[in-house]
mmCIF file of C-alpha atoms in Angstrom:
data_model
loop_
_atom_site.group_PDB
_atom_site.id
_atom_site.type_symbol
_atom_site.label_atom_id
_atom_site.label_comp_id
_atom_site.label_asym_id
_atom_site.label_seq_id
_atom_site.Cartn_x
_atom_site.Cartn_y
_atom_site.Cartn_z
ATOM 1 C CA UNK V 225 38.352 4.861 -214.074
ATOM 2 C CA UNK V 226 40.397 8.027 -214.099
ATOM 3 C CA UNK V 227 42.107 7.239 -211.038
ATOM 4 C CA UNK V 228 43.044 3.678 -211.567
ATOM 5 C CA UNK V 229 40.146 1.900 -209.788
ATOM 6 C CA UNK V 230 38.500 -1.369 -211.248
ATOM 7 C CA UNK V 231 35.029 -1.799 -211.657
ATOM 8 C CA UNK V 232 33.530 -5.590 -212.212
ATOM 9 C CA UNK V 233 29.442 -4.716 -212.583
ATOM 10 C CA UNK V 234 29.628 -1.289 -211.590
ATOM 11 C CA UNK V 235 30.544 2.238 -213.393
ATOM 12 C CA UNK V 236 31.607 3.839 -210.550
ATOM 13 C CA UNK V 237 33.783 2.023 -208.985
ATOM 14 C CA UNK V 238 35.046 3.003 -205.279
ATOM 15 C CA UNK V 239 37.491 0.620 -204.238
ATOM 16 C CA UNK V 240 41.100 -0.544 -205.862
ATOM 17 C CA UNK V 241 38.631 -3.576 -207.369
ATOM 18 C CA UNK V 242 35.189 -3.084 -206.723
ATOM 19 C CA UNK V 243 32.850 -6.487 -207.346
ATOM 20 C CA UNK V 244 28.936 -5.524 -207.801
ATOM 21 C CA UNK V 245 25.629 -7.406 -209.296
ATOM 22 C CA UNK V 246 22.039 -7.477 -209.028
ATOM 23 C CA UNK V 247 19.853 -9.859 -207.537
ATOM 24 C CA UNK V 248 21.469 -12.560 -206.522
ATOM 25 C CA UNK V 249 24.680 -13.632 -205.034
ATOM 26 C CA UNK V 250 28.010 -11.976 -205.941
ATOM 27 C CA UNK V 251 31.070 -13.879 -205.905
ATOM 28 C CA UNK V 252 34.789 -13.899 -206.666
ATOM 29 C CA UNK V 253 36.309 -17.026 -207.758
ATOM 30 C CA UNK V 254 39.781 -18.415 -208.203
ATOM 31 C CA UNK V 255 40.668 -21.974 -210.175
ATOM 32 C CA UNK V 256 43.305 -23.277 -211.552
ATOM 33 C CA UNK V 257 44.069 -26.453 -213.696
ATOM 34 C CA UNK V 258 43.976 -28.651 -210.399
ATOM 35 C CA UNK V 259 40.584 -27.161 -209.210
ATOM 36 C CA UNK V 260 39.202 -27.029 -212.657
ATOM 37 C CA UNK V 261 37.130 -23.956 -214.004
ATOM 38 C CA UNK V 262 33.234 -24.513 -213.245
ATOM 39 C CA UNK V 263 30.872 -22.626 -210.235
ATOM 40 C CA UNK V 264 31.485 -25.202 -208.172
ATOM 41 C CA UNK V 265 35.373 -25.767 -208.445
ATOM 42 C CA UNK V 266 37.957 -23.947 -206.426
ATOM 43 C CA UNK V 267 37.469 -21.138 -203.772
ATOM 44 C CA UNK V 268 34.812 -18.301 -203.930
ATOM 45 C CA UNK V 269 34.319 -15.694 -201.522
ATOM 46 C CA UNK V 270 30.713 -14.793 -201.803
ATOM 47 C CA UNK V 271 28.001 -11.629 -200.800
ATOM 48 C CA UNK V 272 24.649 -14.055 -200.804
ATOM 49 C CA UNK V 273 21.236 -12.283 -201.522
ATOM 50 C CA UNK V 274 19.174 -11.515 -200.342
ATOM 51 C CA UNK V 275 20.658 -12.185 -196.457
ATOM 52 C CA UNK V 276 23.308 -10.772 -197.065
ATOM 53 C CA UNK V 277 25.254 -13.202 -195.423
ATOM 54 C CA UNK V 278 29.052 -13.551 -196.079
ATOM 55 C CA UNK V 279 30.652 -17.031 -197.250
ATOM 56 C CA UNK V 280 33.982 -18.219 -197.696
ATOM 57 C CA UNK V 281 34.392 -21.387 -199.409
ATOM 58 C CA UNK V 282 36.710 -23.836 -200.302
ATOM 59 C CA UNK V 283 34.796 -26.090 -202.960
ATOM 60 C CA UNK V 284 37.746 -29.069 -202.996
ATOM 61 C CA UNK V 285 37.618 -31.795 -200.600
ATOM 62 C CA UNK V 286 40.894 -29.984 -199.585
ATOM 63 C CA UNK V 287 41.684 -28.005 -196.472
ATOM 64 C CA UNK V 288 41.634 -24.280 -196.150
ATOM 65 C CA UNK V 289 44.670 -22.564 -194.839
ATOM 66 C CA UNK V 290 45.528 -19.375 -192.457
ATOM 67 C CA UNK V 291 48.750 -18.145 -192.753
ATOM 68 C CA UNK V 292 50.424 -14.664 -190.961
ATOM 69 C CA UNK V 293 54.154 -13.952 -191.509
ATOM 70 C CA UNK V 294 54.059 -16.112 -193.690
ATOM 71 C CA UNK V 295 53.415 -19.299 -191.572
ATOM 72 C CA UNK V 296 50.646 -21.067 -191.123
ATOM 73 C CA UNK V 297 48.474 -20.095 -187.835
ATOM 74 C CA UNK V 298 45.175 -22.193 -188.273
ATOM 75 C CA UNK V 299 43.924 -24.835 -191.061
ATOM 76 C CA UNK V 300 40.163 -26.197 -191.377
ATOM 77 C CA UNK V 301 40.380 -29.708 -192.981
ATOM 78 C CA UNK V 302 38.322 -31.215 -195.363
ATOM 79 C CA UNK V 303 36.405 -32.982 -192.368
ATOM 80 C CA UNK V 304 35.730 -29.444 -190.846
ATOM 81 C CA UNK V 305 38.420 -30.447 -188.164
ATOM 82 C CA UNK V 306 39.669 -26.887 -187.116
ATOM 83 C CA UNK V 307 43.649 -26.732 -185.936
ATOM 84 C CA UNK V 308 45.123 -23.577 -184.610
ATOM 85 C CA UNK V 309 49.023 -24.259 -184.670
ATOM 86 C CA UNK V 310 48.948 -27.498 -186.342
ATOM 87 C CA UNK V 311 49.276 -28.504 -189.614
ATOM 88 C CA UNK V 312 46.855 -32.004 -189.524
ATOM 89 C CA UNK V 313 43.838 -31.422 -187.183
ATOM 90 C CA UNK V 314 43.555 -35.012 -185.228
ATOM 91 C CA UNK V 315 40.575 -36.938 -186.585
ATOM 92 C CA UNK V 316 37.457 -37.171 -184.297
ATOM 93 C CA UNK V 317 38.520 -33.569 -182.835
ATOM 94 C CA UNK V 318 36.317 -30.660 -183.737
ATOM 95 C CA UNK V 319 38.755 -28.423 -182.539
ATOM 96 C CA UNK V 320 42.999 -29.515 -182.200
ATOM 97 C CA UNK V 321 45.208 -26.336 -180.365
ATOM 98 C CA UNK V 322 48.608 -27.421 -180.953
ATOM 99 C CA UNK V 323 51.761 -26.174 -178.946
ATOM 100 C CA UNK V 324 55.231 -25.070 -180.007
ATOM 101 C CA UNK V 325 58.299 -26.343 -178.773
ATOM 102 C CA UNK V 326 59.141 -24.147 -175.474
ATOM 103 C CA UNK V 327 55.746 -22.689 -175.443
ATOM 104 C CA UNK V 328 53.020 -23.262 -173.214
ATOM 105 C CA UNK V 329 49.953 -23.970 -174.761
ATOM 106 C CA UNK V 330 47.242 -21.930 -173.680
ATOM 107 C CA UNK V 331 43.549 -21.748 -174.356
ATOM 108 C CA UNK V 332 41.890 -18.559 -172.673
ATOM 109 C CA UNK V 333 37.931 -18.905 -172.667
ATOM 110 C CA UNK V 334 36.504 -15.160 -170.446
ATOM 111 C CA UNK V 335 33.901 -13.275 -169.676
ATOM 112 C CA UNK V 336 33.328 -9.932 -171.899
ATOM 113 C CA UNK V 337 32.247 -7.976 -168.248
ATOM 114 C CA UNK V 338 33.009 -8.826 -164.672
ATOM 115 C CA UNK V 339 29.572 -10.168 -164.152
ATOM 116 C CA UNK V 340 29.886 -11.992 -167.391
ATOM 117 C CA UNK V 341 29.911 -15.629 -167.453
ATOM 118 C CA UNK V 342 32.794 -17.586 -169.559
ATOM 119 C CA UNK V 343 31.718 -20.933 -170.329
ATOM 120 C CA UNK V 344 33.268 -24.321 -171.889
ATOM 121 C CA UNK V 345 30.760 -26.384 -173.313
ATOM 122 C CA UNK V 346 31.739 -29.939 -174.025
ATOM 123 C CA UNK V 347 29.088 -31.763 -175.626
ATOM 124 C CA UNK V 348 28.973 -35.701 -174.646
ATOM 125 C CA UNK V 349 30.498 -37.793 -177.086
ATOM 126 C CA UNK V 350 28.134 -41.147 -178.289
ATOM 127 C CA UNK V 351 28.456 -42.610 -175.211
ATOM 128 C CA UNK V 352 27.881 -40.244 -173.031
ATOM 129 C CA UNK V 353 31.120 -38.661 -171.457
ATOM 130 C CA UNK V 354 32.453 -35.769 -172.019
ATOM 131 C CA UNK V 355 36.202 -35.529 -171.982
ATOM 132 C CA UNK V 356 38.827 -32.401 -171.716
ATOM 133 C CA UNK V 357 42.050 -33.814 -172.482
ATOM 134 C CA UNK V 358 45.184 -32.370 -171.541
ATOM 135 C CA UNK V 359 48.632 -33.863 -172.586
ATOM 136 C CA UNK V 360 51.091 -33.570 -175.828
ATOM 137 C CA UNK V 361 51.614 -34.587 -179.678
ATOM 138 C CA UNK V 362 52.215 -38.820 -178.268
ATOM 139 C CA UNK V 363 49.948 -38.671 -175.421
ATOM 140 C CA UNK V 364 47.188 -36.419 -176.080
ATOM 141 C CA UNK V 365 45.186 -37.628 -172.981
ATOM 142 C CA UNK V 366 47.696 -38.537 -170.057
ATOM 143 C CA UNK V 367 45.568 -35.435 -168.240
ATOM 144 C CA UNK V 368 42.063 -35.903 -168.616
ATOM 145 C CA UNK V 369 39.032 -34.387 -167.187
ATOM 146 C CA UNK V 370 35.681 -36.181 -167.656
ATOM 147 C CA UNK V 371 31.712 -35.743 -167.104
ATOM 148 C CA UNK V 372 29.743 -39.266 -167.250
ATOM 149 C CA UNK V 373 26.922 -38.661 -167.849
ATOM 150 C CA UNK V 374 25.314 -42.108 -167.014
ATOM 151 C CA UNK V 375 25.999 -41.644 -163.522
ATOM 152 C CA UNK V 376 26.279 -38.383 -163.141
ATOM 153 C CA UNK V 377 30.205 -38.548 -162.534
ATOM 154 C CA UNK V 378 33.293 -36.067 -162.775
ATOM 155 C CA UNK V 379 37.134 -38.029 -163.303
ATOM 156 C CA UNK V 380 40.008 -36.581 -162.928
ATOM 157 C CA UNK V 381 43.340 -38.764 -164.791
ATOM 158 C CA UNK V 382 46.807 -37.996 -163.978
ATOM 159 C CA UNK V 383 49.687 -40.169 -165.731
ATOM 160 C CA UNK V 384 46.861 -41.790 -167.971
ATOM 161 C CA UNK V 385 45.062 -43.358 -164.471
ATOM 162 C CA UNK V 386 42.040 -42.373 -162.576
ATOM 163 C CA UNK V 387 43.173 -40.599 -160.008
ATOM 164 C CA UNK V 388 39.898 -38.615 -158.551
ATOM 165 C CA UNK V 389 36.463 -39.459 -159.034
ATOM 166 C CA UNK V 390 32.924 -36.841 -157.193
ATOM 167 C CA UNK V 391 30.120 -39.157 -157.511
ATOM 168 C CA UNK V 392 26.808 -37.658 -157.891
ATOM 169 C CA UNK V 393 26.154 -36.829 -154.580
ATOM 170 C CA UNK V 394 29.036 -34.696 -154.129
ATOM 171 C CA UNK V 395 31.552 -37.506 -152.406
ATOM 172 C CA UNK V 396 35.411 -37.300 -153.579
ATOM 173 C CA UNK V 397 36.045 -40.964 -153.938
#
């Protein structure tokens, strides 16, 4: 238009590139020759219809990147793994907070309101236990806090032992 703004489905465009379409979804796509050029290749940020939910996607079997000042803050791998200062996600991990050399690494989970509750829900693995681990990049679980769930059991491991173990009833054993 007179003022420089592109329109892509629309005649009156209101934004430096304005995207709009009917009934269904409407995307934006980039390829390239790696990616290849079809609907399904590459990355697409999409408006679906008739929700109208937002999605980003990543169409490879590649990860997806997060970068600020220029430097990578958090990746999602192809897996779904998510890593927030880490380049490679551990396998099995859902979610892999690395740390920075001299820096504490700090996860902060709190309640929006004083009478708010903050929770941590760790969901059993296949066996039953479910572990928060606590250590660095070559031992990941020298500190580990666990819930058994076939007894009912909380352990606490220091140094990569059992150190503490409350039984059901309540006893510190």
């Amino acid at each position: 238009n007179s003022v420089g703004l592109v329109g892509v489905g629309t005649e009156s465009p209101n934004r430096n590139l304005h995207v709009s379409g009917g009934a269904g979804d409407v995307a934006f796509g980039i390829t390239n020759a790696a990616t290849g050029t079809a609907a399904s290749d590459g990355f697409s940020i999409t408006v679906e219809n008739p929700t109208p939910d937002v999605a980003i996607r990543q169409r490879e079997n590649n990860d997806m990147k997060f970068l600020t000042n220029n430097t990578e803050r958090m990746r999602i791998n192809s897996a779904g793994n998510v890593g927030i200062n880490t380049t490679s996600p551990s396998s099995g991990y859902m979610l892999h907070v690395g740390g920075s050399s001299g820096v504490h690494t700090k996860v902060k989970i709190e309640a929006t309101t004083a009478t708010g509750q903050a929770e941590l829900d760790l969901t059993a693995d296949p066996a039953g236990v479910s572990y928060l681990n606590l250590g660095d990049e070559n031992s990941y679980n020298i500190g580990q806090l666990g819930y058994f769930h076939s007894d009912n059991s909380m352990r606490f491991r220091v140094n990569a032992a059992e150190r503490m173990r409350i039984n059901s009833a309540g006893e510190v054993l």
